[in-house]
PDB file of C-alpha atoms in Angstrom:
ATOM      1  CA  VAL A   1     138.814  12.702 -16.846  1.00  0.00           C
ATOM      2  CA  TYR A   2     141.682  14.841 -15.716  1.00  0.00           C
ATOM      3  CA  ASP A   3     142.368  15.052 -11.879  1.00  0.00           C
ATOM      4  CA  TRP A   4     141.142  18.596 -11.640  1.00  0.00           C
ATOM      5  CA  GLU A   5     137.908  17.958 -13.533  1.00  0.00           C
ATOM      6  CA  TYR A   6     136.681  15.745 -10.589  1.00  0.00           C
ATOM      7  CA  LYS A   7     136.095  19.018  -8.612  1.00  0.00           C
ATOM      8  CA  ASP A   8     134.563  20.720 -11.730  1.00  0.00           C
ATOM      9  CA  PHE A   9     132.003  17.928 -11.796  1.00  0.00           C
ATOM     10  CA  GLY A  10     131.009  18.628  -8.193  1.00  0.00           C
ATOM     11  CA  LEU A  11     132.922  15.170  -7.205  1.00  0.00           C
ATOM     12  CA  ALA A  12     135.367  14.764  -4.264  1.00  0.00           C
ATOM     13  CA  GLU A  13     139.043  15.316  -5.487  1.00  0.00           C
ATOM     14  CA  ARG A  14     140.734  12.027  -6.456  1.00  0.00           C
ATOM     15  CA  LYS A  15     143.715  10.885  -8.455  1.00  0.00           C
ATOM     16  CA  THR A  16     143.112   9.215 -11.883  1.00  0.00           C
ATOM     17  CA  GLU A  17     145.234   6.036 -11.897  1.00  0.00           C
ATOM     18  CA  LYS A  18     146.078   6.323 -15.679  1.00  0.00           C
ATOM     19  CA  ARG A  19     148.391   3.061 -15.517  1.00  0.00           C
ATOM     20  CA  VAL A  20     145.339   0.927 -15.157  1.00  0.00           C
ATOM     21  CA  ILE A  21     143.171   2.683 -17.990  1.00  0.00           C
ATOM     22  CA  ILE A  22     143.439   2.264 -21.625  1.00  0.00           C
ATOM     23  CA  TRP A  23     140.966   4.853 -23.264  1.00  0.00           C
ATOM     24  CA  ASN A  24     138.445   3.174 -25.511  1.00  0.00           C
ATOM     25  CA  PHE A  25     139.705  -0.302 -24.768  1.00  0.00           C
ATOM     26  CA  ASP A  26     136.067  -1.247 -23.761  1.00  0.00           C
ATOM     27  CA  LYS A  27     134.760  -0.639 -27.219  1.00  0.00           C
ATOM     28  CA  VAL A  28     137.753  -2.125 -28.938  1.00  0.00           C
ATOM     29  CA  LEU A  29     137.566  -5.312 -26.863  1.00  0.00           C
ATOM     30  CA  VAL A  30     133.837  -5.831 -27.745  1.00  0.00           C
ATOM     31  CA  GLN A  31     134.761  -5.189 -31.484  1.00  0.00           C
ATOM     32  CA  LEU A  32     137.510  -7.786 -31.231  1.00  0.00           C
ATOM     33  CA  LEU A  33     135.576 -10.258 -29.550  1.00  0.00           C
ATOM     34  CA  PHE A  34     132.891 -10.357 -32.411  1.00  0.00           C
ATOM     35  CA  GLU A  35     135.294  -9.795 -35.295  1.00  0.00           C
ATOM     36  CA  LYS A  36     134.199 -11.785 -38.319  1.00  0.00           C
ATOM     37  CA  ASP A  37     137.697 -12.147 -39.676  1.00  0.00           C
ATOM     38  CA  PRO A  38     139.825 -12.845 -36.845  1.00  0.00           C
ATOM     39  CA  GLY A  39     143.056 -12.907 -39.128  1.00  0.00           C
ATOM     40  CA  ASN A  40     142.654  -9.205 -39.586  1.00  0.00           C
ATOM     41  CA  ARG A  41     142.787  -7.859 -36.038  1.00  0.00           C
ATOM     42  CA  PHE A  42     144.777  -4.753 -35.113  1.00  0.00           C
ATOM     43  CA  ILE A  43     144.726  -2.236 -32.461  1.00  0.00           C
ATOM     44  CA  VAL A  44     146.429   1.332 -32.978  1.00  0.00           C
ATOM     45  CA  ILE A  45     147.945   2.609 -29.624  1.00  0.00           C
ATOM     46  CA  THR A  46     148.124   6.264 -29.123  1.00  0.00           C
ATOM     47  CA  GLU A  47     148.899   8.416 -26.264  1.00  0.00           C
ATOM     48  CA  GLY A  48     145.674  10.451 -25.611  1.00  0.00           C
ATOM     49  CA  PHE A  49     142.072  10.762 -26.321  1.00  0.00           C
ATOM     50  CA  LYS A  50     142.470  13.500 -28.968  1.00  0.00           C
ATOM     51  CA  SER A  51     144.712  11.201 -31.080  1.00  0.00           C
ATOM     52  CA  VAL A  52     142.283   8.232 -30.465  1.00  0.00           C
ATOM     53  CA  MET A  53     139.344  10.644 -31.816  1.00  0.00           C
ATOM     54  CA  ARG A  54     141.472  11.452 -34.900  1.00  0.00           C
ATOM     55  CA  VAL A  55     142.535   7.891 -35.769  1.00  0.00           C
ATOM     56  CA  ALA A  56     138.610   7.069 -35.361  1.00  0.00           C
ATOM     57  CA  GLN A  57     137.680  10.011 -37.691  1.00  0.00           C
ATOM     58  CA  ALA A  58     140.203   8.263 -40.266  1.00  0.00           C
ATOM     59  CA  GLY A  59     137.955   5.156 -40.227  1.00  0.00           C
ATOM     60  CA  ILE A  60     139.917   3.039 -37.811  1.00  0.00           C
ATOM     61  CA  SER A  61     137.742   1.933 -34.830  1.00  0.00           C
ATOM     62  CA  THR A  62     140.150  -0.234 -33.169  1.00  0.00           C
ATOM     63  CA  VAL A  63     142.223   2.450 -31.557  1.00  0.00           C
ATOM     64  CA  VAL A  64     143.098   3.064 -27.861  1.00  0.00           C
ATOM     65  CA  GLY A  65     145.072   5.689 -25.951  1.00  0.00           C
ATOM     66  CA  LEU A  66     147.498   5.023 -22.985  1.00  0.00           C
ATOM     67  CA  LEU A  67     146.681   8.463 -21.329  1.00  0.00           C
ATOM     68  CA  GLY A  68     150.334   9.059 -21.518  1.00  0.00           C
ATOM     69  CA  SER A  69     153.678   8.029 -23.194  1.00  0.00           C
ATOM     70  CA  HIS A  70     154.260   5.164 -20.831  1.00  0.00           C
ATOM     71  CA  LEU A  71     152.810   1.700 -21.362  1.00  0.00           C
ATOM     72  CA  SER A  72     152.257   0.200 -17.822  1.00  0.00           C
ATOM     73  CA  GLU A  73     152.537  -3.328 -16.713  1.00  0.00           C
ATOM     74  CA  GLU A  74     148.731  -3.236 -15.990  1.00  0.00           C
ATOM     75  CA  GLN A  75     147.862  -2.009 -19.757  1.00  0.00           C
ATOM     76  CA  LEU A  76     150.225  -4.654 -21.028  1.00  0.00           C
ATOM     77  CA  ALA A  77     148.406  -7.471 -19.193  1.00  0.00           C
ATOM     78  CA  LEU A  78     145.210  -6.199 -20.650  1.00  0.00           C
ATOM     79  CA  PHE A  79     146.733  -6.368 -24.241  1.00  0.00           C
ATOM     80  CA  VAL A  80     147.962  -9.899 -23.644  1.00  0.00           C
ATOM     81  CA  LYS A  81     144.492 -11.100 -22.597  1.00  0.00           C
ATOM     82  CA  LEU A  82     143.050 -10.359 -26.056  1.00  0.00           C
ATOM     83  CA  GLY A  83     143.048 -13.841 -26.990  1.00  0.00           C
ATOM     84  CA  VAL A  84     144.252 -15.765 -30.041  1.00  0.00           C
ATOM     85  CA  PRO A  85     145.096 -14.797 -32.672  1.00  0.00           C
ATOM     86  CA  GLN A  86     146.619 -11.883 -31.108  1.00  0.00           C
ATOM     87  CA  PRO A  87     146.053  -8.667 -32.929  1.00  0.00           C
ATOM     88  CA  THR A  88     148.629  -6.779 -34.635  1.00  0.00           C
ATOM     89  CA  PHE A  89     149.713  -3.634 -32.508  1.00  0.00           C
ATOM     90  CA  LEU A  90     150.454  -0.531 -34.188  1.00  0.00           C
ATOM     91  CA  LEU A  91     152.391   1.826 -31.997  1.00  0.00           C
ATOM     92  CA  MET A  92     151.541   5.632 -32.938  1.00  0.00           C
ATOM     93  CA  LEU A  93     152.656   7.609 -30.048  1.00  0.00           C
ATOM     94  CA  ASP A  94     153.397  11.382 -30.046  1.00  0.00           C
ATOM     95  CA  ASN A  95     156.231  12.662 -32.123  1.00  0.00           C
ATOM     96  CA  ASN A  96     158.276  14.235 -29.243  1.00  0.00           C
ATOM     97  CA  GLU A  97     161.055  12.830 -27.092  1.00  0.00           C
ATOM     98  CA  ALA A  98     158.704  11.419 -24.353  1.00  0.00           C
ATOM     99  CA  GLY A  99     156.600   9.653 -27.161  1.00  0.00           C
ATOM    100  CA  ARG A 100     159.607   8.340 -28.946  1.00  0.00           C
ATOM    101  CA  ARG A 101     160.999   7.092 -25.563  1.00  0.00           C
ATOM    102  CA  GLY A 102     157.793   5.658 -24.649  1.00  0.00           C
ATOM    103  CA  GLN A 103     157.319   3.841 -28.056  1.00  0.00           C
ATOM    104  CA  TYR A 104     160.663   2.312 -27.629  1.00  0.00           C
ATOM    105  CA  PHE A 105     159.883   0.861 -24.331  1.00  0.00           C
ATOM    106  CA  ALA A 106     156.418  -0.058 -25.322  1.00  0.00           C
ATOM    107  CA  ALA A 107     157.525  -1.872 -28.468  1.00  0.00           C
ATOM    108  CA  LYS A 108     160.256  -3.720 -26.177  1.00  0.00           C
ATOM    109  CA  LYS A 109     157.666  -4.706 -23.794  1.00  0.00           C
ATOM    110  CA  LEU A 110     154.972  -5.720 -26.405  1.00  0.00           C
ATOM    111  CA  LEU A 111     157.554  -7.833 -28.542  1.00  0.00           C
ATOM    112  CA  LYS A 112     158.241 -10.039 -25.387  1.00  0.00           C
ATOM    113  CA  VAL A 113     154.628 -10.987 -25.184  1.00  0.00           C
ATOM    114  CA  VAL A 114     152.836 -10.663 -28.519  1.00  0.00           C
ATOM    115  CA  PRO A 115     153.816 -11.655 -31.982  1.00  0.00           C
ATOM    116  CA  THR A 116     153.409  -8.646 -34.176  1.00  0.00           C
ATOM    117  CA  VAL A 117     154.141  -5.011 -33.303  1.00  0.00           C
ATOM    118  CA  GLN A 118     154.684  -2.245 -35.699  1.00  0.00           C
ATOM    119  CA  VAL A 119     155.686   1.360 -35.512  1.00  0.00           C
ATOM    120  CA  VAL A 120     154.059   4.274 -37.139  1.00  0.00           C
ATOM    121  CA  GLU A 121     156.008   7.105 -38.105  1.00  0.00           C
ATOM    122  CA  TYR A 122     154.643  10.475 -39.307  1.00  0.00           C
ATOM    123  CA  ALA A 123     155.742  14.327 -39.578  1.00  0.00           C
ATOM    124  CA  ALA A 124     153.242  15.994 -37.170  1.00  0.00           C
ATOM    125  CA  ALA A 125     153.665  16.572 -33.603  1.00  0.00           C
ATOM    126  CA  GLN A 126     150.844  14.122 -32.595  1.00  0.00           C
ATOM    127  CA  PRO A 127     148.360  11.980 -34.563  1.00  0.00           C
ATOM    128  CA  SER A 128     145.559  14.604 -33.628  1.00  0.00           C
ATOM    129  CA  ASP A 129     147.545  16.962 -35.947  1.00  0.00           C
ATOM    130  CA  LEU A 130     147.013  14.867 -39.024  1.00  0.00           C
ATOM    131  CA  GLN A 131     144.347  14.994 -41.518  1.00  0.00           C
ATOM    132  CA  PRO A 132     142.440  11.789 -41.612  1.00  0.00           C
ATOM    133  CA  SER A 133     143.924  10.680 -45.028  1.00  0.00           C
ATOM    134  CA  ALA A 134     147.434  11.378 -43.562  1.00  0.00           C
ATOM    135  CA  VAL A 135     146.474   9.068 -40.591  1.00  0.00           C
ATOM    136  CA  ILE A 136     145.714   6.268 -43.114  1.00  0.00           C
ATOM    137  CA  ASP A 137     149.052   6.864 -45.118  1.00  0.00           C
ATOM    138  CA  ALA A 138     151.013   6.765 -41.794  1.00  0.00           C
ATOM    139  CA  LEU A 139     149.248   3.535 -40.837  1.00  0.00           C
ATOM    140  CA  LEU A 140     149.826   1.877 -44.150  1.00  0.00           C
ATOM    141  CA  GLY A 141     153.621   2.774 -43.854  1.00  0.00           C
ATOM    142  CA  ALA A 142     153.934   1.040 -40.606  1.00  0.00           C
ATOM    143  CA  ARG A 143     157.068  -0.855 -39.977  1.00  0.00           C
ATOM    144  CA  PRO A 144     158.087  -3.885 -37.924  1.00  0.00           C
ATOM    145  CA  ALA A 145     158.934  -2.805 -34.432  1.00  0.00           C
ATOM    146  CA  SER A 146     162.048  -4.970 -34.289  1.00  0.00           C
ATOM    147  CA  ALA A 147     163.625  -3.501 -37.382  1.00  0.00           C
ATOM    148  CA  TRP A 148     162.711   0.138 -35.809  1.00  0.00           C
ATOM    149  CA  LEU A 149     164.201  -0.828 -32.405  1.00  0.00           C
ATOM    150  CA  GLY A 150     167.482  -1.905 -34.072  1.00  0.00           C
ATOM    151  CA  GLU A 151     167.654   1.276 -35.914  1.00  0.00           C
ATOM    152  CA  GLN A 152     166.980   3.409 -32.839  1.00  0.00           C
ATOM    153  CA  ALA A 153     169.723   1.121 -30.937  1.00  0.00           C
ATOM    154  CA  ALA A 154     172.186   1.836 -33.885  1.00  0.00           C
ATOM    155  CA  ALA A 155     171.382   5.603 -33.881  1.00  0.00           C
ATOM    156  CA  THR A 156     172.284   5.879 -30.165  1.00  0.00           C
ATOM    157  CA  HIS A 157     175.650   4.117 -30.583  1.00  0.00           C
ATOM    158  CA  HIS A 158     176.916   6.433 -33.235  1.00  0.00           C
TER     159      HIS A 158
END
């Protein structure tokens, strides 16, 4: 819910604390808890709810949205508490300056506390602009975040 929507719904105005919310996390958490094959656990992390819906339309139900390009400490703590084995985290933030910056810092944060993080790259502006088959292709091409971070660091030093 956007801040302005509270009034539209006849509710008192308030500020949505996005840093403590992971959109669709409640459904993904339940799914992971009852996963029959715990060795094949993964979560796609996007920025917003439209991208979550597009990834889900591609057949991937373990997808969440940060409600922005920044992974907060509160959101990180929720990811860490998912249990053992930890899922693979696939970062698929928006393909713009804020999204790439957010993806860089999210990858660094996640790699400090979880074993497997991958980065998903694609040609569109955001995942919601992709056709479902292109979402799958992008996810299949995900790369280890450690290598991606190294490339980003090298590119900024040239």
